[in-house]
mmCIF file of C-alpha atoms and ligand atoms in Angstrom:
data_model
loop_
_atom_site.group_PDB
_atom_site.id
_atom_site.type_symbol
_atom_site.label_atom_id
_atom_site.label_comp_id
_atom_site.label_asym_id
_atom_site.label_seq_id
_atom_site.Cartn_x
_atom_site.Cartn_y
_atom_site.Cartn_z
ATOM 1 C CA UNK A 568 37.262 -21.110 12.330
ATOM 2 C CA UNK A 569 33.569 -20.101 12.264
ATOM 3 C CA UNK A 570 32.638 -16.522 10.666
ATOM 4 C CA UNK A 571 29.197 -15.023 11.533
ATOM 5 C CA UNK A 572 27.754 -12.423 9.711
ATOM 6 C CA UNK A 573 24.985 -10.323 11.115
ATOM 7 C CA UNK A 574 21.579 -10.153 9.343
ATOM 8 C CA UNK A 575 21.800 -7.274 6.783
ATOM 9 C CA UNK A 576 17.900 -6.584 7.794
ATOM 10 C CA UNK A 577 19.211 -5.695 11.247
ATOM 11 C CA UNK A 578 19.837 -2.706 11.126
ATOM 12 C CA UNK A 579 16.945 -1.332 10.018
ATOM 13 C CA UNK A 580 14.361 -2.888 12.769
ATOM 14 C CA UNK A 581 14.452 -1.200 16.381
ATOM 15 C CA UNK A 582 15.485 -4.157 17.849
ATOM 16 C CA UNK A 583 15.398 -2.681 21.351
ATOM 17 C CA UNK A 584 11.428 -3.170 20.675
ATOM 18 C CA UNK A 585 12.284 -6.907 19.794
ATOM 19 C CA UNK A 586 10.408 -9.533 20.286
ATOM 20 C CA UNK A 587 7.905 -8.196 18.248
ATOM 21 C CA UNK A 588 3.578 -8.617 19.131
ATOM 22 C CA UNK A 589 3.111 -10.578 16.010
ATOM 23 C CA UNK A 590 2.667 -14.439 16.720
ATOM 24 C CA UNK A 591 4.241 -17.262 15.489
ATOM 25 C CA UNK A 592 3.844 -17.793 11.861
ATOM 26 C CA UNK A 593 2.166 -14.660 11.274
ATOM 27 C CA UNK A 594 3.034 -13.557 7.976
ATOM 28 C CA UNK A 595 3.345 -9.772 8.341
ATOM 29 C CA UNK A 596 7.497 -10.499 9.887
ATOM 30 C CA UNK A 597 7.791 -12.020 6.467
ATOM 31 C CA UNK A 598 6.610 -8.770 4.673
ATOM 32 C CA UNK A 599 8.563 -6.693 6.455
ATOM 33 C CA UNK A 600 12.143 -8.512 5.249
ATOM 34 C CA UNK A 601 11.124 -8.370 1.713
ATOM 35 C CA UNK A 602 10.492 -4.508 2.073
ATOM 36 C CA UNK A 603 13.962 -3.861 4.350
ATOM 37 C CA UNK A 604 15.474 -6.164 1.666
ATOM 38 C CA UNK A 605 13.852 -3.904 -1.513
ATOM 39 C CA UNK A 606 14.668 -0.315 0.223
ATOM 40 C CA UNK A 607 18.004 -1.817 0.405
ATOM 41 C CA UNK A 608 18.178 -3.267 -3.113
ATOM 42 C CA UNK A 609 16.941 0.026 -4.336
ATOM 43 C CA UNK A 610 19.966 2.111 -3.248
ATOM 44 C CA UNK A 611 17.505 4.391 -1.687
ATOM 45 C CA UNK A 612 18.832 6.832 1.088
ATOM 46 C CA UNK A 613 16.779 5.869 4.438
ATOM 47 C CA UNK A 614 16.871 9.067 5.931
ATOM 48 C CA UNK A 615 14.541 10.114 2.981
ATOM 49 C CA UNK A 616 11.618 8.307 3.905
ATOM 50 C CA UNK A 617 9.247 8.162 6.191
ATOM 51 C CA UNK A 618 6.675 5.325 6.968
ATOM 52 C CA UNK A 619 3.479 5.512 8.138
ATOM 53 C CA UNK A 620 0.581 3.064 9.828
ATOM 54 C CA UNK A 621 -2.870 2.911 11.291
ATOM 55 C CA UNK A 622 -3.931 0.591 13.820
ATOM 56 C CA UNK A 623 -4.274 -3.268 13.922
ATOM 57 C CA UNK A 624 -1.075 -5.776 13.718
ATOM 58 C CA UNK A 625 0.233 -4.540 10.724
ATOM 59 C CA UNK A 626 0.432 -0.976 11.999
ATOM 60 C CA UNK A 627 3.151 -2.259 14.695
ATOM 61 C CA UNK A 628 5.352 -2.418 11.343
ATOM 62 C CA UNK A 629 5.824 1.690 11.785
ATOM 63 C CA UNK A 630 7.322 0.843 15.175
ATOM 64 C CA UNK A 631 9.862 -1.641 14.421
ATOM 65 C CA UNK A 632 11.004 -0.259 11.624
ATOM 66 C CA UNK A 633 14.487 2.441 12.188
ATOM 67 C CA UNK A 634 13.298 4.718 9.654
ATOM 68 C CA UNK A 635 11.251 7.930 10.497
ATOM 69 C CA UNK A 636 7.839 6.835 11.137
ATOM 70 C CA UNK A 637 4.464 7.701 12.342
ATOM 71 C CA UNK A 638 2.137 5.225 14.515
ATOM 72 C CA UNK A 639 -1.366 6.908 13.313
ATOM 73 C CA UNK A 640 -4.780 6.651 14.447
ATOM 74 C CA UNK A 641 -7.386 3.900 13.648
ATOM 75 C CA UNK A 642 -8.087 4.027 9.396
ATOM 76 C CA UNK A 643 -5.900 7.591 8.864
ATOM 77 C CA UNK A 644 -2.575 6.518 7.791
ATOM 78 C CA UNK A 645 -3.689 8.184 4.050
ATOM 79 C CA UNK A 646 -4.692 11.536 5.277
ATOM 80 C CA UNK A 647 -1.008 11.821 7.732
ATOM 81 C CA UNK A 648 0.884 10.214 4.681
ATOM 82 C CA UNK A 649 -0.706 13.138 2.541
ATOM 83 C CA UNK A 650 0.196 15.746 4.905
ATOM 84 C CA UNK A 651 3.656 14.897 5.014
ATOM 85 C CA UNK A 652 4.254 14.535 1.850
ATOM 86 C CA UNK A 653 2.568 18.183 0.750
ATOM 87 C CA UNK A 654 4.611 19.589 3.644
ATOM 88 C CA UNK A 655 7.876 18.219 2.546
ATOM 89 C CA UNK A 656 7.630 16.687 -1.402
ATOM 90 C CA UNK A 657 11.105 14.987 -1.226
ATOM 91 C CA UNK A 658 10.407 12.624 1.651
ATOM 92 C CA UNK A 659 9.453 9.040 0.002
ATOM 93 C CA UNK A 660 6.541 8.385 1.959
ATOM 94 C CA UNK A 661 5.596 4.571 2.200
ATOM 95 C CA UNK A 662 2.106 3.842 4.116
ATOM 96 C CA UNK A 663 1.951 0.475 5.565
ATOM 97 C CA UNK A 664 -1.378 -1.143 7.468
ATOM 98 C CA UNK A 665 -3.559 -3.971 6.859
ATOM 99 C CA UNK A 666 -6.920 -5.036 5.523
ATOM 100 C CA UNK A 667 -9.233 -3.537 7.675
ATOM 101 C CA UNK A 668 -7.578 -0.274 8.542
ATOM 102 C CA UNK A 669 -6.899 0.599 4.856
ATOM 103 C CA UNK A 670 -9.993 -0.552 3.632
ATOM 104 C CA UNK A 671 -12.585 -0.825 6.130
ATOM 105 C CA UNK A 672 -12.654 2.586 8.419
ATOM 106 C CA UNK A 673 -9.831 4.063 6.092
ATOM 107 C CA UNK A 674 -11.953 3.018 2.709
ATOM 108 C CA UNK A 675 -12.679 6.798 1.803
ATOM 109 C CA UNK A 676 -9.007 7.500 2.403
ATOM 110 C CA UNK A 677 -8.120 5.071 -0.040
ATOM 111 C CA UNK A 678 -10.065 5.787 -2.919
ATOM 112 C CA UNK A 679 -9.144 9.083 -2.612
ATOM 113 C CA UNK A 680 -5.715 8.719 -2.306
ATOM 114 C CA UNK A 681 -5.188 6.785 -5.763
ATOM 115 C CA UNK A 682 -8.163 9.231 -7.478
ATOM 116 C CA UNK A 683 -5.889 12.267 -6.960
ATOM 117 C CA UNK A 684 -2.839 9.835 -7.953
ATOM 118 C CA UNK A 685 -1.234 11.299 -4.437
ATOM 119 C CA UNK A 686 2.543 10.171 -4.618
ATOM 120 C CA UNK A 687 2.428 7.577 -1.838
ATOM 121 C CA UNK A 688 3.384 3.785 -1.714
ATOM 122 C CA UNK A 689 0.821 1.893 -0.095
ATOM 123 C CA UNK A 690 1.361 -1.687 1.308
ATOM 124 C CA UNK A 691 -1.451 -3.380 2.051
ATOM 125 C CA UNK A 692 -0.868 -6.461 4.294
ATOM 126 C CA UNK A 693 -3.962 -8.102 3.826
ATOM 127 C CA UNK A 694 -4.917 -11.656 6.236
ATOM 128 C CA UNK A 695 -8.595 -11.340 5.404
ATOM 129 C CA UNK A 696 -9.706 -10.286 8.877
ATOM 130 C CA UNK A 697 -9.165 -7.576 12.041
ATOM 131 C CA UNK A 698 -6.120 -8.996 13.246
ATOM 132 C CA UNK A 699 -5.469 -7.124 17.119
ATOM 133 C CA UNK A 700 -9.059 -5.940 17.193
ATOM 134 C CA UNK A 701 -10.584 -9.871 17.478
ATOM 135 C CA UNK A 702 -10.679 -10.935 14.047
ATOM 136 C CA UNK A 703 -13.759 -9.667 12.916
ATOM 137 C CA UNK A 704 -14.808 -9.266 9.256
ATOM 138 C CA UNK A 705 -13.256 -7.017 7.318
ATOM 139 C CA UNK A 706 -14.015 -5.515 3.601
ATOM 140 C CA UNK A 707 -11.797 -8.267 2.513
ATOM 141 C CA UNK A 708 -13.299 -11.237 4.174
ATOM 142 C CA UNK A 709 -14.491 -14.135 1.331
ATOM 143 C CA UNK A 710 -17.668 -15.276 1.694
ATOM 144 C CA UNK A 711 -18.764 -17.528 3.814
ATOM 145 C CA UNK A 712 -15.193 -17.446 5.810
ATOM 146 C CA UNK A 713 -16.291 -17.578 9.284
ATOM 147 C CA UNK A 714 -15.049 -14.372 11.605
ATOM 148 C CA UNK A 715 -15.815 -13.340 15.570
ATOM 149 C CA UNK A 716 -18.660 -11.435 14.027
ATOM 150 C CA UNK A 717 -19.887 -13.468 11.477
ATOM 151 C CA UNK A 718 -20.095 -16.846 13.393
ATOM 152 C CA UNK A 719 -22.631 -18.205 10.301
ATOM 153 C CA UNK A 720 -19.789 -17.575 7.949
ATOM 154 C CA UNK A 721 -19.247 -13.876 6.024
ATOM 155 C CA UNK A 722 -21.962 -13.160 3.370
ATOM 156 C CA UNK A 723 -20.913 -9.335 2.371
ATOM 157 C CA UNK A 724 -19.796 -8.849 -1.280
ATOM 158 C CA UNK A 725 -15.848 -8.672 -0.431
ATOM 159 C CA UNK A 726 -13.452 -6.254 -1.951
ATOM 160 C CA UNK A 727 -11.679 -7.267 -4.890
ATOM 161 C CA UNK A 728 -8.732 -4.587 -3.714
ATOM 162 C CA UNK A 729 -6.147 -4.321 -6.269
ATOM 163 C CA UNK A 730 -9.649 -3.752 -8.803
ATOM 164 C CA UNK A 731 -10.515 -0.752 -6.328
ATOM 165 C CA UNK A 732 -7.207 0.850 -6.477
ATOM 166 C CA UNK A 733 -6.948 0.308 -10.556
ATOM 167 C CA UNK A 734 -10.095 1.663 -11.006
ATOM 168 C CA UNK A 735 -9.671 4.646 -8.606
ATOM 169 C CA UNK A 736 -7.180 5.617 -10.750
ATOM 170 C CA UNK A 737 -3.819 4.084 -8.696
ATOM 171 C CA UNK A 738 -0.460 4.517 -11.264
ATOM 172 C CA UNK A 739 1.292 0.920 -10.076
ATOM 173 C CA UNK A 740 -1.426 -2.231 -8.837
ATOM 174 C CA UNK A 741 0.420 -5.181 -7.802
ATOM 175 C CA UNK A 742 -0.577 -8.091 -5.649
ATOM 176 C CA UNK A 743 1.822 -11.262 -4.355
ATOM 177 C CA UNK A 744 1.710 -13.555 -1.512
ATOM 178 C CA UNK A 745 4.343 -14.178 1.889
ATOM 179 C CA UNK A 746 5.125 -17.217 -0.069
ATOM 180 C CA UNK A 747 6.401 -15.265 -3.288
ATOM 181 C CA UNK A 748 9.322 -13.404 -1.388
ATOM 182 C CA UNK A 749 11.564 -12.915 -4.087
ATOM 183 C CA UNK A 750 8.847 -11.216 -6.523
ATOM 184 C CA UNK A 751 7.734 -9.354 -3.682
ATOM 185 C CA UNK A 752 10.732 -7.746 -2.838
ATOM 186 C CA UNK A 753 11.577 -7.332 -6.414
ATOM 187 C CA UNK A 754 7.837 -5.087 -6.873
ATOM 188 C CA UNK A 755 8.536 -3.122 -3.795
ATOM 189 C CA UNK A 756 11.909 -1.760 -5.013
ATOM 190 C CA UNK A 757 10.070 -1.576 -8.224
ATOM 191 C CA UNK A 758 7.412 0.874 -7.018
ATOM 192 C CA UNK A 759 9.683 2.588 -4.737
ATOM 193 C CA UNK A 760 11.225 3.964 -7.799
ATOM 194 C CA UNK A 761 7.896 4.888 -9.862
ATOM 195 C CA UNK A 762 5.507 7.982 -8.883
ATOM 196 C CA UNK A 763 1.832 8.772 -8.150
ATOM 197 C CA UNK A 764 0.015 6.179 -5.849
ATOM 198 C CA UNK A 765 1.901 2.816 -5.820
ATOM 199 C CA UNK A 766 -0.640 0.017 -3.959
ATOM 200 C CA UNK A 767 1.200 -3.633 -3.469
ATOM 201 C CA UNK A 768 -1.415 -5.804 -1.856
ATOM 202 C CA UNK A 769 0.609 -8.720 0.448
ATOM 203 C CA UNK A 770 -1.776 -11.934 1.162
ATOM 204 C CA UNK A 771 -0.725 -13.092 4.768
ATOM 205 C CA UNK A 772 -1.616 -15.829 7.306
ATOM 206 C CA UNK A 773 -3.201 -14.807 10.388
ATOM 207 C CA UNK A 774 -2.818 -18.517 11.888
ATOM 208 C CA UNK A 775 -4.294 -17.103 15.471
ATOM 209 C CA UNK A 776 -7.735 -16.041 14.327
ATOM 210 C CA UNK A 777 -8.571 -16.369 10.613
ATOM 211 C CA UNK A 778 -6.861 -20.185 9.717
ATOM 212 C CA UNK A 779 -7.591 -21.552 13.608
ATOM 213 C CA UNK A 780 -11.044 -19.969 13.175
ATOM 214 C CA UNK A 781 -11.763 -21.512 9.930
ATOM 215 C CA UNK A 782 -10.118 -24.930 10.954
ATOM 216 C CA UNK A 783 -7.503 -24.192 7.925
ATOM 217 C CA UNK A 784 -4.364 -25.608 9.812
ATOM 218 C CA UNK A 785 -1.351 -23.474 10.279
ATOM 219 C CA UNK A 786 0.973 -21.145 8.496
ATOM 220 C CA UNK A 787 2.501 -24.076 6.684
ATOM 221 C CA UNK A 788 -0.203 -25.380 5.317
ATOM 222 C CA UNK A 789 -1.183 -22.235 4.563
ATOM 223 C CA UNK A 790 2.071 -20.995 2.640
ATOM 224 C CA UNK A 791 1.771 -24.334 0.648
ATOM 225 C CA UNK A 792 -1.833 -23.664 0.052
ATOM 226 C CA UNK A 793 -0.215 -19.826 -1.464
ATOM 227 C CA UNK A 794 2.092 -22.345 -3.165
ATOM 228 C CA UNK A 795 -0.423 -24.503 -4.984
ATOM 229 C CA UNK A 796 -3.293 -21.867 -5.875
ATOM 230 C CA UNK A 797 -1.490 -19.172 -6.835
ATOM 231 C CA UNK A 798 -1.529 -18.091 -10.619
ATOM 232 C CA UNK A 799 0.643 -15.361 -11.786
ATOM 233 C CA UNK A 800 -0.686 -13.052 -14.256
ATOM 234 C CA UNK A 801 0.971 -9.835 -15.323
ATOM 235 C CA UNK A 802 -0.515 -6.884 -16.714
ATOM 236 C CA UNK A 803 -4.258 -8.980 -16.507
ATOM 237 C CA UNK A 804 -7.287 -7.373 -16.322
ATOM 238 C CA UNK A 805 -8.412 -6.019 -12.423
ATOM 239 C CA UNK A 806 -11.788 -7.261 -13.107
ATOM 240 C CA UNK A 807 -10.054 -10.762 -13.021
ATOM 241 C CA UNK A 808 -8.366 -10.584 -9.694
ATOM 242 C CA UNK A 809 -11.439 -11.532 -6.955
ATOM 243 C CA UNK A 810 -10.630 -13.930 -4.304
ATOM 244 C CA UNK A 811 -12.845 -16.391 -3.690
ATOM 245 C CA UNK A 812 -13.143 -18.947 -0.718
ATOM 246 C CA UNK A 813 -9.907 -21.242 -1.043
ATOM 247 C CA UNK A 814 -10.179 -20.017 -4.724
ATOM 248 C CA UNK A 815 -7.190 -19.550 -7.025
ATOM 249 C CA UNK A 816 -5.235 -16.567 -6.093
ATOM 250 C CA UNK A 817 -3.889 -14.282 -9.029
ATOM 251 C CA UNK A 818 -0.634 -12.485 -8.230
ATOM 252 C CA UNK A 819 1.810 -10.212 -10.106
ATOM 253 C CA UNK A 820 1.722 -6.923 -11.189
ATOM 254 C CA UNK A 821 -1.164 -5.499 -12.745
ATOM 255 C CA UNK A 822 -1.048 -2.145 -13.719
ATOM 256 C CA UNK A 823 2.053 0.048 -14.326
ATOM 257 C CA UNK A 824 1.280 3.576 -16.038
ATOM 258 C CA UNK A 825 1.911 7.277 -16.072
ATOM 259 C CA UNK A 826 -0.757 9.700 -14.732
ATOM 260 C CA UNK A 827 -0.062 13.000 -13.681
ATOM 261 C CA UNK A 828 0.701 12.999 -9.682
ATOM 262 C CA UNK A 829 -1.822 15.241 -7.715
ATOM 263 C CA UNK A 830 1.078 17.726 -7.227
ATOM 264 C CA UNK A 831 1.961 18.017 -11.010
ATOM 265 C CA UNK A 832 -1.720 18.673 -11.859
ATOM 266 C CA UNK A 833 -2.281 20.952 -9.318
ATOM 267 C CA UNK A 834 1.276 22.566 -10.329
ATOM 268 C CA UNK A 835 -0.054 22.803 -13.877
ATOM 269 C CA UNK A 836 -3.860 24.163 -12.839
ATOM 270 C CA UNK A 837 -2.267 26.990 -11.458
ATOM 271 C CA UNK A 838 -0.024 27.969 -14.201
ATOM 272 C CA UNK A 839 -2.689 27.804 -16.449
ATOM 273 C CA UNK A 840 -4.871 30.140 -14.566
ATOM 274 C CA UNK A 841 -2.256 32.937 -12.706
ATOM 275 C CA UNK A 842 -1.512 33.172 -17.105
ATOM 276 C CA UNK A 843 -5.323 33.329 -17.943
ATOM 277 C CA UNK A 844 -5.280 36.334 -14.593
ATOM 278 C CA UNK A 845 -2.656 37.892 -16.255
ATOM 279 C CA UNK A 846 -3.629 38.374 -19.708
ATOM 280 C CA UNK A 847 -7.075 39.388 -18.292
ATOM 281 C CA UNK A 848 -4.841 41.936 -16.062
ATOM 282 C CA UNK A 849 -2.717 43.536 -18.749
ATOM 283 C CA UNK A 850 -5.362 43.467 -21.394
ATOM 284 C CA UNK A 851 -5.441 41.463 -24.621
ATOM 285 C CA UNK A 852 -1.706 41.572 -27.106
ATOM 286 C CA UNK A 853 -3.044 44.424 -28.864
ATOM 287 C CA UNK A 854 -2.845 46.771 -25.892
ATOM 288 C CA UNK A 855 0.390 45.978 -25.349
ATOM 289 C CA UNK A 856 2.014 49.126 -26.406
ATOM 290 C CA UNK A 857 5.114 50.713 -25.219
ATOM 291 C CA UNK A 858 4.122 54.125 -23.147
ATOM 292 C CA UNK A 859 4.303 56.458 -26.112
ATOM 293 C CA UNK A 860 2.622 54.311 -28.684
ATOM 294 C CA UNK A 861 -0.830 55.296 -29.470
ATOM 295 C CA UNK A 862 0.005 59.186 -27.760
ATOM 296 C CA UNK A 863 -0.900 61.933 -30.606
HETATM 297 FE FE1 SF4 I 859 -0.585 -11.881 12.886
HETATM 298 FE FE2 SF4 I 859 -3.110 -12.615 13.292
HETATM 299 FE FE3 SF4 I 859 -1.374 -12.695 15.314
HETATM 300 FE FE4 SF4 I 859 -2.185 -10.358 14.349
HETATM 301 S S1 SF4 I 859 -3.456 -11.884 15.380
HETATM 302 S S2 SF4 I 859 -0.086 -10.924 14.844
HETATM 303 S S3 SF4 I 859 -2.394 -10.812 12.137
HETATM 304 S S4 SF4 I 859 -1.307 -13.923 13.438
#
């Protein structure tokens, strides 16, 4: 007698929208199990959370995923992420989009986002180029990778991203690879449970523009190229964490501290100052007299 047993990730994909955009071997499918697979680890109710993405392949994750969620425009997943979570604090708010959305046209966004230490997790799938918008370059690009817009091969300083989000002032800075699934899920469900701005950065294939492109081979070759160059590092140093041309790769999770989310220091501003108004209103402690004290 055979038994099957259905998928436990199932159920939380909108599998009427099946098959999905991405193509084979892309590696943002791959993200999206280990983060079904770490809400579910996490014991985390799903009707608590919302999820939110920009444009490009990796914002078709908001649409496949049966949670509440919110398709966004080009680069403003932060900004609609913030609103919902100042209009309603006890949603856990998880933004999800790739490379070039978060960090290209949404770069302000970003900064800003882990300055103020909003209380957001923010997924970053990142396959070094504009995935549905003709891989171009993106912030993320390594020099001299070619892309549909730099046919000569990229020569921008690239983005070192989980440095950017440490030294904007991000509480949680992680960074693993589609080949690392298990640590991957296991940071996700970390972060899910911390506060302030949580950024996980995901290295991915894109086989159809940025490995054919480059002449790199496929997603296999790529996922044992994540294999063989990647060096796990805890807790190291930001500053040490570029990515360089078929360079060495460092994954793991880099920074994990307490800052004061943007709500609790704006809670704490104001209690400060409506105190400061009212001594100024009733007058300093000597003054405060009952009625008839002070009456000859
Ligand atoms: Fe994935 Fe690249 Fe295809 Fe987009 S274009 S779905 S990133 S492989």
């Amino acid at each position: 007698m055979s038994s099957q047993c259905e998928n436990p990730v199932k159920k939380f994909l909108r599998t009427d929208r099946m098959p999905s955009i991405w193509c084979p071997g892309c590696g943002i499918g791959t993200s999206v199990n280990c983060f079904v697979r770490a809400l579910m680890d996490s014991g985390m109710d799903p009707s608590g959370m919302a999820i939110v993405s920009g444009i490009g392949c990796t914002g078709r994750v908001a649409g496949y995923l049966n949670l509440d969620s919110f398709h966004t425009t080009h680069g403003r997943a932060l900004p609609f992420a913030t609103g919902l979570k100042l209009a309603n604090p006890e949603l856990n708010v998880v933004v999800y989009s790739g490379d070039g959305d978060l960090t290209a046209i949404g770069g302000n966004h970003f900064i800003h986002a882990a300055r103020r230490n909003m209380d957001l997790l923010c997924i970053c799938v990142n396959n070094l180029t504009y995935g549905m918008t003709g891989g171009q370059v993106t912030p993320t690009t390594p020099t001299p990778a070619i892309a549909s817009t730099t046919p000569y091969g990229a020569y921008e300083p690239t983005f070192n991203l989980p440095h950017l989000a440490a030294s904007s002032g991000a509480s949680f800075v992680a960074r693993w690879t589609v080949f690392h699934v298990r640590q991957l899920t296991r940071t996700i469900e970390e972060a899910l449970g911390r506060k302030g701005f949580r950024f996980i950065e995901i290295i991915s294939p894109c086989p159809t523009l940025f490995l054919r492109r480059n002449r790199l081979g496929d997603s296999v070759d790529e996922m044992r190229f994540y294999r063989d160059n990647s060096e796990i590092r805890n807790q190291c140093d930001t500053r040490e964490t570029e990515i360089a041309y078929r360079g060495k790769i460092v994954v793991g999770k880099f920074v994990d501290r307490t800052r004061p989310t943007w709500r609790e220091a704006h809670a704490a501003r104001h209690t400060e100052a409506l105190g400061a108004r009212f001594i100024q209103w009733v007058g300093p402690e000597d003054d405060l007299r009952a009625p008839d004290e002070g009456m000859a």
